Coordinates of C-alpha atoms and ligand atoms in Angstrom, one line a residue:
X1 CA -34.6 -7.7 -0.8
X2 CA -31.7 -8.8 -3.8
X3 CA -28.4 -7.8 -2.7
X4 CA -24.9 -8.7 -4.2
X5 CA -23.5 -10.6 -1.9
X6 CA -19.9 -12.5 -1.6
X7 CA -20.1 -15.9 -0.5
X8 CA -16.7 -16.9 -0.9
X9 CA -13.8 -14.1 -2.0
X10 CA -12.5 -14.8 -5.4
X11 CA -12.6 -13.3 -9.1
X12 CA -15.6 -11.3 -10.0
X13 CA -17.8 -14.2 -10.4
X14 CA -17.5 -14.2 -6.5
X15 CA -20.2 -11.7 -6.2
X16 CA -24.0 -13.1 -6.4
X17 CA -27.1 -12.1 -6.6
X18 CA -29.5 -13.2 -4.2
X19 CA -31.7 -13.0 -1.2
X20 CA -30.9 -11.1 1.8
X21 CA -32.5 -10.1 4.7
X22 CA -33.8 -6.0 4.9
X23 CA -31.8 -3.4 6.4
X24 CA -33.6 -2.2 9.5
X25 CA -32.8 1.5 9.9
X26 CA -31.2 2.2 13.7
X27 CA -31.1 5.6 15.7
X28 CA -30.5 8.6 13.4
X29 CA -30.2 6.5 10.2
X30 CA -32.8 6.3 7.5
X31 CA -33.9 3.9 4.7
X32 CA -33.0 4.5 0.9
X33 CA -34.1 2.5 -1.7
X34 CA -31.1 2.5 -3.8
X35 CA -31.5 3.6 -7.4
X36 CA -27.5 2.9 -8.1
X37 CA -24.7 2.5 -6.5
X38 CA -20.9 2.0 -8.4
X39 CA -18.1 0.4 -8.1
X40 CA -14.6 1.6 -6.0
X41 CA -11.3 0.1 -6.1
X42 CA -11.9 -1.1 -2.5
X43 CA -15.2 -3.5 -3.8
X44 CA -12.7 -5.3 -5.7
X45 CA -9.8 -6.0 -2.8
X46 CA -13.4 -6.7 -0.4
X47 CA -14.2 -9.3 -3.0
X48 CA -10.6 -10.8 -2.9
X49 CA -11.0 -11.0 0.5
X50 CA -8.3 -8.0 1.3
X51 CA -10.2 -5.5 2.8
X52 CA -12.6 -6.3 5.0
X53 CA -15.8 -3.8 6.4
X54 CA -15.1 -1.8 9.5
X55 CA -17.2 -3.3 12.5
X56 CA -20.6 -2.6 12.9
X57 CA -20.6 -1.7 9.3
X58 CA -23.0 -3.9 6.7
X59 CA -21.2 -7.1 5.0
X60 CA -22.5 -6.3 1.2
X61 CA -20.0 -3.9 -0.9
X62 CA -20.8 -0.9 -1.5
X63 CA -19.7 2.4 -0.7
X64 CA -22.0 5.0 -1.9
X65 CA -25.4 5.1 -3.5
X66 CA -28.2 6.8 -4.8
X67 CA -31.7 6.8 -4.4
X68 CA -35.2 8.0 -2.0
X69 CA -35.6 7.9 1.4
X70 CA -38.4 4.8 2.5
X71 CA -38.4 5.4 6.0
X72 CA -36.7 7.5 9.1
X73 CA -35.1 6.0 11.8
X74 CA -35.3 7.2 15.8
X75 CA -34.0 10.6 16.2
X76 CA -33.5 11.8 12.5
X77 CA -34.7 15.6 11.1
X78 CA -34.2 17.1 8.3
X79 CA -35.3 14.7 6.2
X80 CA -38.6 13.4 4.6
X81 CA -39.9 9.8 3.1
X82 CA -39.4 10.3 -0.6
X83 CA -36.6 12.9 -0.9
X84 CA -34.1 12.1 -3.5
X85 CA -30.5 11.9 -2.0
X86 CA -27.0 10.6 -2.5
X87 CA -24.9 9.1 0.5
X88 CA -21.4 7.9 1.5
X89 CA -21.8 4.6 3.3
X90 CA -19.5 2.1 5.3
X91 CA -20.7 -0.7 2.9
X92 CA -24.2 -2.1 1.4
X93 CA -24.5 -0.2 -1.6
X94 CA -24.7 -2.9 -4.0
X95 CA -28.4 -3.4 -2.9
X96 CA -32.4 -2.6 -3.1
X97 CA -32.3 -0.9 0.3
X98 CA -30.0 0.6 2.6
X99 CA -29.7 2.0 5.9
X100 CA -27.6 5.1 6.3
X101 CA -27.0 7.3 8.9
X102 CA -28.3 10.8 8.1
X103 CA -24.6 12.8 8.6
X104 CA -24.0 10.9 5.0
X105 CA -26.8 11.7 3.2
X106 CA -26.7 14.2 0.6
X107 CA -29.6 15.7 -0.8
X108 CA -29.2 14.9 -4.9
X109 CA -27.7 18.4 -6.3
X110 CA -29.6 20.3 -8.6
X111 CA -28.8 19.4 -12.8
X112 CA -28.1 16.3 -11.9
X113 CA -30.2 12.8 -12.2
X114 CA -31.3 10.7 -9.8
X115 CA -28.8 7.5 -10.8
X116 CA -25.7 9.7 -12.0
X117 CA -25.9 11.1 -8.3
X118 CA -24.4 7.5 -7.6
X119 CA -20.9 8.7 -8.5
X120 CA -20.8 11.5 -6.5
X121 CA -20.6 10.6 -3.0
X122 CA -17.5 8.5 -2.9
X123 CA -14.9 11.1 -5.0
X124 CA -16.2 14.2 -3.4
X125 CA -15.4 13.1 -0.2
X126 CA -12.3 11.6 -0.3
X127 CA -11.1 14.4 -2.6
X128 CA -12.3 17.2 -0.8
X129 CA -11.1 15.9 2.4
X130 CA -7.9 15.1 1.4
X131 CA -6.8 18.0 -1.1
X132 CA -8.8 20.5 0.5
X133 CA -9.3 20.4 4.2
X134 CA -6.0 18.0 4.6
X135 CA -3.8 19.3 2.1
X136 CA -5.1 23.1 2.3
X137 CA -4.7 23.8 -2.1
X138 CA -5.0 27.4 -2.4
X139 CA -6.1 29.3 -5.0
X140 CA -2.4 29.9 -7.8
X141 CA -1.0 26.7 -6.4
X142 CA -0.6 23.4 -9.0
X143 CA -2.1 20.4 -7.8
X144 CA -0.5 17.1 -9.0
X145 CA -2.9 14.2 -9.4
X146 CA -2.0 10.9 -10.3
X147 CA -4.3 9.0 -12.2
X148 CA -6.3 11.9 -13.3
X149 CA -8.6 9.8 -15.6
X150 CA -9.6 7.2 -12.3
X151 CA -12.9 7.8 -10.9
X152 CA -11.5 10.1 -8.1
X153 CA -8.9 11.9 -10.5
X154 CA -12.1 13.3 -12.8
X155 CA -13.3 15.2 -9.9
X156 CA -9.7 16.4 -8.0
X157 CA -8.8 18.0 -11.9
X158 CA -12.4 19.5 -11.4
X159 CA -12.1 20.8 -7.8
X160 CA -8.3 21.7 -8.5
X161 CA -9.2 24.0 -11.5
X162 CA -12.8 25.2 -9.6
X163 CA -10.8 26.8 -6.7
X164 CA -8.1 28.4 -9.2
X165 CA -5.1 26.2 -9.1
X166 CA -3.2 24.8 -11.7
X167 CA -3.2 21.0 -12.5
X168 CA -1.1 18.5 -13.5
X169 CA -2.1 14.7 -14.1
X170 CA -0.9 11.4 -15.0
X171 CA -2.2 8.8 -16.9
X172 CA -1.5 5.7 -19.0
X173 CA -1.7 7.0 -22.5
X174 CA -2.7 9.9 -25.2
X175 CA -6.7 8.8 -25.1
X176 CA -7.0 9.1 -20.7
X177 CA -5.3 12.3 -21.4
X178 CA -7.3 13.6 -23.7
X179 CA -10.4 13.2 -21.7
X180 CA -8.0 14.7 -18.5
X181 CA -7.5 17.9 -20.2
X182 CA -11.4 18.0 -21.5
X183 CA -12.3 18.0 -17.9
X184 CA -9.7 21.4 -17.4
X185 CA -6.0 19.6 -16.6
X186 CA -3.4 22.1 -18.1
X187 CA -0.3 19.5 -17.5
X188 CA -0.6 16.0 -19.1
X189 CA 2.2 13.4 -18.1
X190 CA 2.2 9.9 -19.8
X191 CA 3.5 8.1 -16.9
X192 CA 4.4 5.4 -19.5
X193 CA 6.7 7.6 -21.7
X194 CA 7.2 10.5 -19.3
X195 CA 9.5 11.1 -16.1
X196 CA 6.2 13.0 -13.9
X197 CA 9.1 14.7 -11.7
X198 CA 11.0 16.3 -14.6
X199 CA 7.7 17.4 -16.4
X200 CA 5.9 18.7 -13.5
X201 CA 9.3 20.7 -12.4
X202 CA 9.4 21.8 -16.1
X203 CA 5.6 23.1 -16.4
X204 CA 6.5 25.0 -12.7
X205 CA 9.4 26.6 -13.6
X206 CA 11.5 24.1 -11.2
X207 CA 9.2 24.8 -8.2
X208 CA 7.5 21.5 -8.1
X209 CA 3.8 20.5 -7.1
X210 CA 2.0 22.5 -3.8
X211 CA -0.2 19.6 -3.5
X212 CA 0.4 15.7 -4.7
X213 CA -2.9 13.8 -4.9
X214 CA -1.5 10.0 -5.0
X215 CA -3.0 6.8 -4.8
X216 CA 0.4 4.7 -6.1
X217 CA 1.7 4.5 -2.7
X218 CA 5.2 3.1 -2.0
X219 CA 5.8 3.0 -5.8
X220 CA 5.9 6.9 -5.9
X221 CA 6.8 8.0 -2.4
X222 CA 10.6 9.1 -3.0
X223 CA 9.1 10.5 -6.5
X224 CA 6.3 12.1 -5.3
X225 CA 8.8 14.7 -2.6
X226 CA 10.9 15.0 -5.7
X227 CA 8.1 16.6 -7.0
X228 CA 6.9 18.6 -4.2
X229 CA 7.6 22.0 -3.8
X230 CA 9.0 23.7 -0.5
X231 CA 6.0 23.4 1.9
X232 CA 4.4 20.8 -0.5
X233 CA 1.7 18.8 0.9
X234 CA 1.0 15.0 -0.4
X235 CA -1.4 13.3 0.3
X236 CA -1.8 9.5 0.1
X237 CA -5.1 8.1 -0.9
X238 CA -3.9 4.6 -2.5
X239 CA -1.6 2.0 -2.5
X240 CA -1.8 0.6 -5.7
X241 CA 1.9 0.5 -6.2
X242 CA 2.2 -1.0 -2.5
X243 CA 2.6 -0.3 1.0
X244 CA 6.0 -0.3 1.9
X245 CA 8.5 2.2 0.9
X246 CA 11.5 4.1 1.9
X247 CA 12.0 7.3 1.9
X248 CA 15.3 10.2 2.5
X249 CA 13.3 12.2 5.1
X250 CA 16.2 14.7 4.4
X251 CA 14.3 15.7 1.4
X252 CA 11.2 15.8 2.8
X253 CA 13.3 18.2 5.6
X254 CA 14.7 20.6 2.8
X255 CA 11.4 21.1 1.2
X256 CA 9.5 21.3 5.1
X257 CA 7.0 19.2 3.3
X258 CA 4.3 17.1 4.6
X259 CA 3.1 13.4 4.2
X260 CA -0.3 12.5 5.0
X261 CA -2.7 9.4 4.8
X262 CA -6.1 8.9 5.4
X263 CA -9.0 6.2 4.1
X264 CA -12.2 7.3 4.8
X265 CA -14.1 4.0 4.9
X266 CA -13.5 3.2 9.2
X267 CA -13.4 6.7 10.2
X268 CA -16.0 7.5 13.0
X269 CA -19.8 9.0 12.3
X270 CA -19.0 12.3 13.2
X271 CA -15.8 13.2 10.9
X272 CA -17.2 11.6 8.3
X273 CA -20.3 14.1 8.7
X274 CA -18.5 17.0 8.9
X275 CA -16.9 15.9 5.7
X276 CA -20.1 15.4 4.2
X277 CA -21.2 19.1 5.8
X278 CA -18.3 20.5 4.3
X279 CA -18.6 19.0 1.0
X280 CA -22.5 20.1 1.0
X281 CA -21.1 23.5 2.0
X282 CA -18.2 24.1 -1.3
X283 CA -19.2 21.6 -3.9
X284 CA -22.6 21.2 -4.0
X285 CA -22.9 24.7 -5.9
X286 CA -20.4 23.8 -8.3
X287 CA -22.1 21.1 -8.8
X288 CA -25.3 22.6 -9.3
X289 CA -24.3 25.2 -11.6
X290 CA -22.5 23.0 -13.6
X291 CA -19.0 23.8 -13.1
X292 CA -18.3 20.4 -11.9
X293 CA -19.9 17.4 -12.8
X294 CA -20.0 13.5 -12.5
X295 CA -18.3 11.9 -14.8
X296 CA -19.8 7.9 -15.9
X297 CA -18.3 5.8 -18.1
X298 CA -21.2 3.1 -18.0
X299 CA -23.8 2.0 -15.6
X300 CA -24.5 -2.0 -15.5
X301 CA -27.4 -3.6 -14.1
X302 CA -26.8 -4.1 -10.3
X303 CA -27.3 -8.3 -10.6
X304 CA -24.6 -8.1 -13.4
X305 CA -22.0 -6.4 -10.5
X306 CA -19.5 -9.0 -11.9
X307 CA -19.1 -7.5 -15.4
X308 CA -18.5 -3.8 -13.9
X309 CA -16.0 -5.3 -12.1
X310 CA -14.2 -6.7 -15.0
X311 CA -14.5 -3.8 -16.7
X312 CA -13.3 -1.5 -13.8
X313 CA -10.1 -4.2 -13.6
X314 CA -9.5 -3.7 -17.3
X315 CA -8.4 -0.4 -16.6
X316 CA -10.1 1.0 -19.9
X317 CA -12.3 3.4 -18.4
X318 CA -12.7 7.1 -17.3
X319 CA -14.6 8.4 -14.2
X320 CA -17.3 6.1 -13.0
X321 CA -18.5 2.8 -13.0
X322 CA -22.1 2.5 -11.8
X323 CA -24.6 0.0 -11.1
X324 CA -28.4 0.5 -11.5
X325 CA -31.3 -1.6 -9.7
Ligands
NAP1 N1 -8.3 6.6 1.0 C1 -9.5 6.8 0.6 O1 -10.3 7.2 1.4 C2 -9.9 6.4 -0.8 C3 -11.2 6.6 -1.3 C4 -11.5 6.3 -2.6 C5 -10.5 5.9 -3.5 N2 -9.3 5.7 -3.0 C6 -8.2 5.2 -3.9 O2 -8.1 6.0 -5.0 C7 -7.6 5.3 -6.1 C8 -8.6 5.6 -7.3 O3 -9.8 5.0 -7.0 P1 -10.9 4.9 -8.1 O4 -12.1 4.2 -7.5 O5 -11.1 6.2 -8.7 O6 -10.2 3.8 -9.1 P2 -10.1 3.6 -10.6 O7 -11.1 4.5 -11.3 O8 -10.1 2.2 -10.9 O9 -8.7 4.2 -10.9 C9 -7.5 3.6 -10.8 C10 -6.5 4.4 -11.6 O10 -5.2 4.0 -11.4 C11 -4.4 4.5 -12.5 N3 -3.1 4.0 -12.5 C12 -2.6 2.8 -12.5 N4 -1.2 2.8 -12.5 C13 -0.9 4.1 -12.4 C14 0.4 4.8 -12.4 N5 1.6 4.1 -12.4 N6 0.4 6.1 -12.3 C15 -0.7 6.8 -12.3 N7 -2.0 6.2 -12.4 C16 -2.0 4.9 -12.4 C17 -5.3 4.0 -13.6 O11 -5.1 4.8 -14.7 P3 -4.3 4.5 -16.1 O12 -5.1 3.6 -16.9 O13 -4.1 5.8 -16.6 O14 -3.0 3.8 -15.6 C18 -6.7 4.2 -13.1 O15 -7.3 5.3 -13.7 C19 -7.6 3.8 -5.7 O16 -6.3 3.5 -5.4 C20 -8.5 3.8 -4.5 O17 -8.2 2.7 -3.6 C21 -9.0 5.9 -1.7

């Protein structure tokens, strides 16, 4: 089969299209032919050689896909040859075929096409595992995401407003945030011209956010519990503004707030199934009924992986970048 493949870690041009060996499918995995996959932040630090797959896992990027089952492995039911699904994977997305094990296949929801399903997999996950079943948003509360116009921030203003809470966002600049507030955000914070802790205080009345959504990292972290509200919950998703912060953990104290940090990517079969169960479980019905939906900004041919990556490093986009075979 053709695969994008990295020879060598580098600038996009680092990622080729070429000739690879088939995926065999193991003990309770099964065999997709991939209709799309897309592109997440982490493909680009794997191609610059930062981030590296968990063991075991397959060498090729990619971290969700979509496409039909080809074949069943030992052991798996519940699933036929030829049903049309959508799956979280460890890596090996950006390919013809790939094996998956079956707790990460989703079947594709109804209303939505076979190749959009691509975008799904990685952003419901993370966002329902980390605002919902981490972070615990409750219906009334105001969820703070940062970079509400990134892939992942499209769907956590969805999920935010489908449960009932309020929600902020930030974003670099009056277009992102127009397309933030389309998709249901009822606070829109410039982080370019705005202070996020003074407006987010000032939309609350002075309480401050229940739940921060953040993927800035160190940048934010004294910030971000500025923001919180007493009993706040953030949750820490990215490190885009780096890794290594400091923090007055008397604040944090006075508010009895909560820091958490998770990646999804190494976490063991099992919790990432009952992720996946869970997220078949809340948001597969919003999704079918239309109350939440993918959201694409453009779909490249898979051998052209390199140009979606330039694009996603541009920064100009909204939602999803996908990649069709
Ligand atoms: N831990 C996990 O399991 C997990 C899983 C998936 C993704 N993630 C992380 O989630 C983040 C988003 O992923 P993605 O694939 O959706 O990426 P993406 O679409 O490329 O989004 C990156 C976003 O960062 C925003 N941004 C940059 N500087 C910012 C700032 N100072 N304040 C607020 N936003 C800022 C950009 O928006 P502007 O143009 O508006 O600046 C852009 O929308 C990444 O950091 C990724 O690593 C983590």
């Amino acid at each position: 089969m053709h695969a994008i493949t990295i020879e060598q870690p580098g600038g996009p041009e680092a990622l080729v299209w070429a000739d690879v060996p088939d995926p065999v499918p193991g003990e309770g995995e099964v065999l997709v032919e991939v209709a799309a996959s897309a592109v997440n932040r982490a493909d680009v630090l794997q191609r610059q050689g930062f981030y590296d797959p968990p063991p075991g896992a397959s060498r090729l990027p990619g971290l969700e896909c979509s496409g039909r089952i080809a074949a069943l492995g030992a052991g798996v039911s519940g699933w036929s040859v030829g049903d049309e699904v959508c799956a979280l994977l460890a890596g090996g997305g950006y390919a013809q075929r790939v094996a998956v094990p079956a707790g990460q296949l989703l079947p594709v929801p109804a209303g939505v096409d076979l190749v959009t399903a691509a975008a799904l997999p990685e952003v419901v996950t993370t966002v329902w595992s980390n605002v919902f079943m981490v972070a615990g948003l409750r219906p009334g509360e105001t969820l703070l995401v940062h970079g509400g116009a990134s892939g992942i921030g499209t769907m956590a203003i969805q999920l935010g407003k489908a449960v009932g809470a309020t929600v902020a966002v930030t974003a670099g600049g009056p277009e992102k945030l127009a397309r933030c507030k389309e998709l249901g955000a009822d606070v829109l914070v410039d982080y370019r011209e705005q202070d996020f802790v003074a407006a987010v205080r000032e939309a609350t009345g002075g309480a401050g956010a229940d739940v921060i959504l953040d993927i800035m990292g160190a940048k934010y972290l004294g910030r971000n519990v500025d923001a919180l509200a007493v009993n706040g919950r953030l949750a820490v998703i990215g490190l885009q503004g780096g890794v290594k912060g400091e923090l007055n953990l008397g604040a944090l104290l006075a508010k009895r707030a909560a820091i958490t940090a998770t990646s999804l990517r190494a976490r063991p079969l099992e919790e990432k199934a009952a992720i996946v169960a869970a997220v078949r479980e809340h948001v597969w019905p919003l999704v079918a009924s239309g109350r939440v939906r993918p959201v694409v900004h453009a779909a490249f041919p898979m051998r052209d992986a390199a140009e979606a990556h330039r694009a996603l490093e541009s920064g100009a986009h909204v939602g999803k970048l996908l990649l069709t075979v």
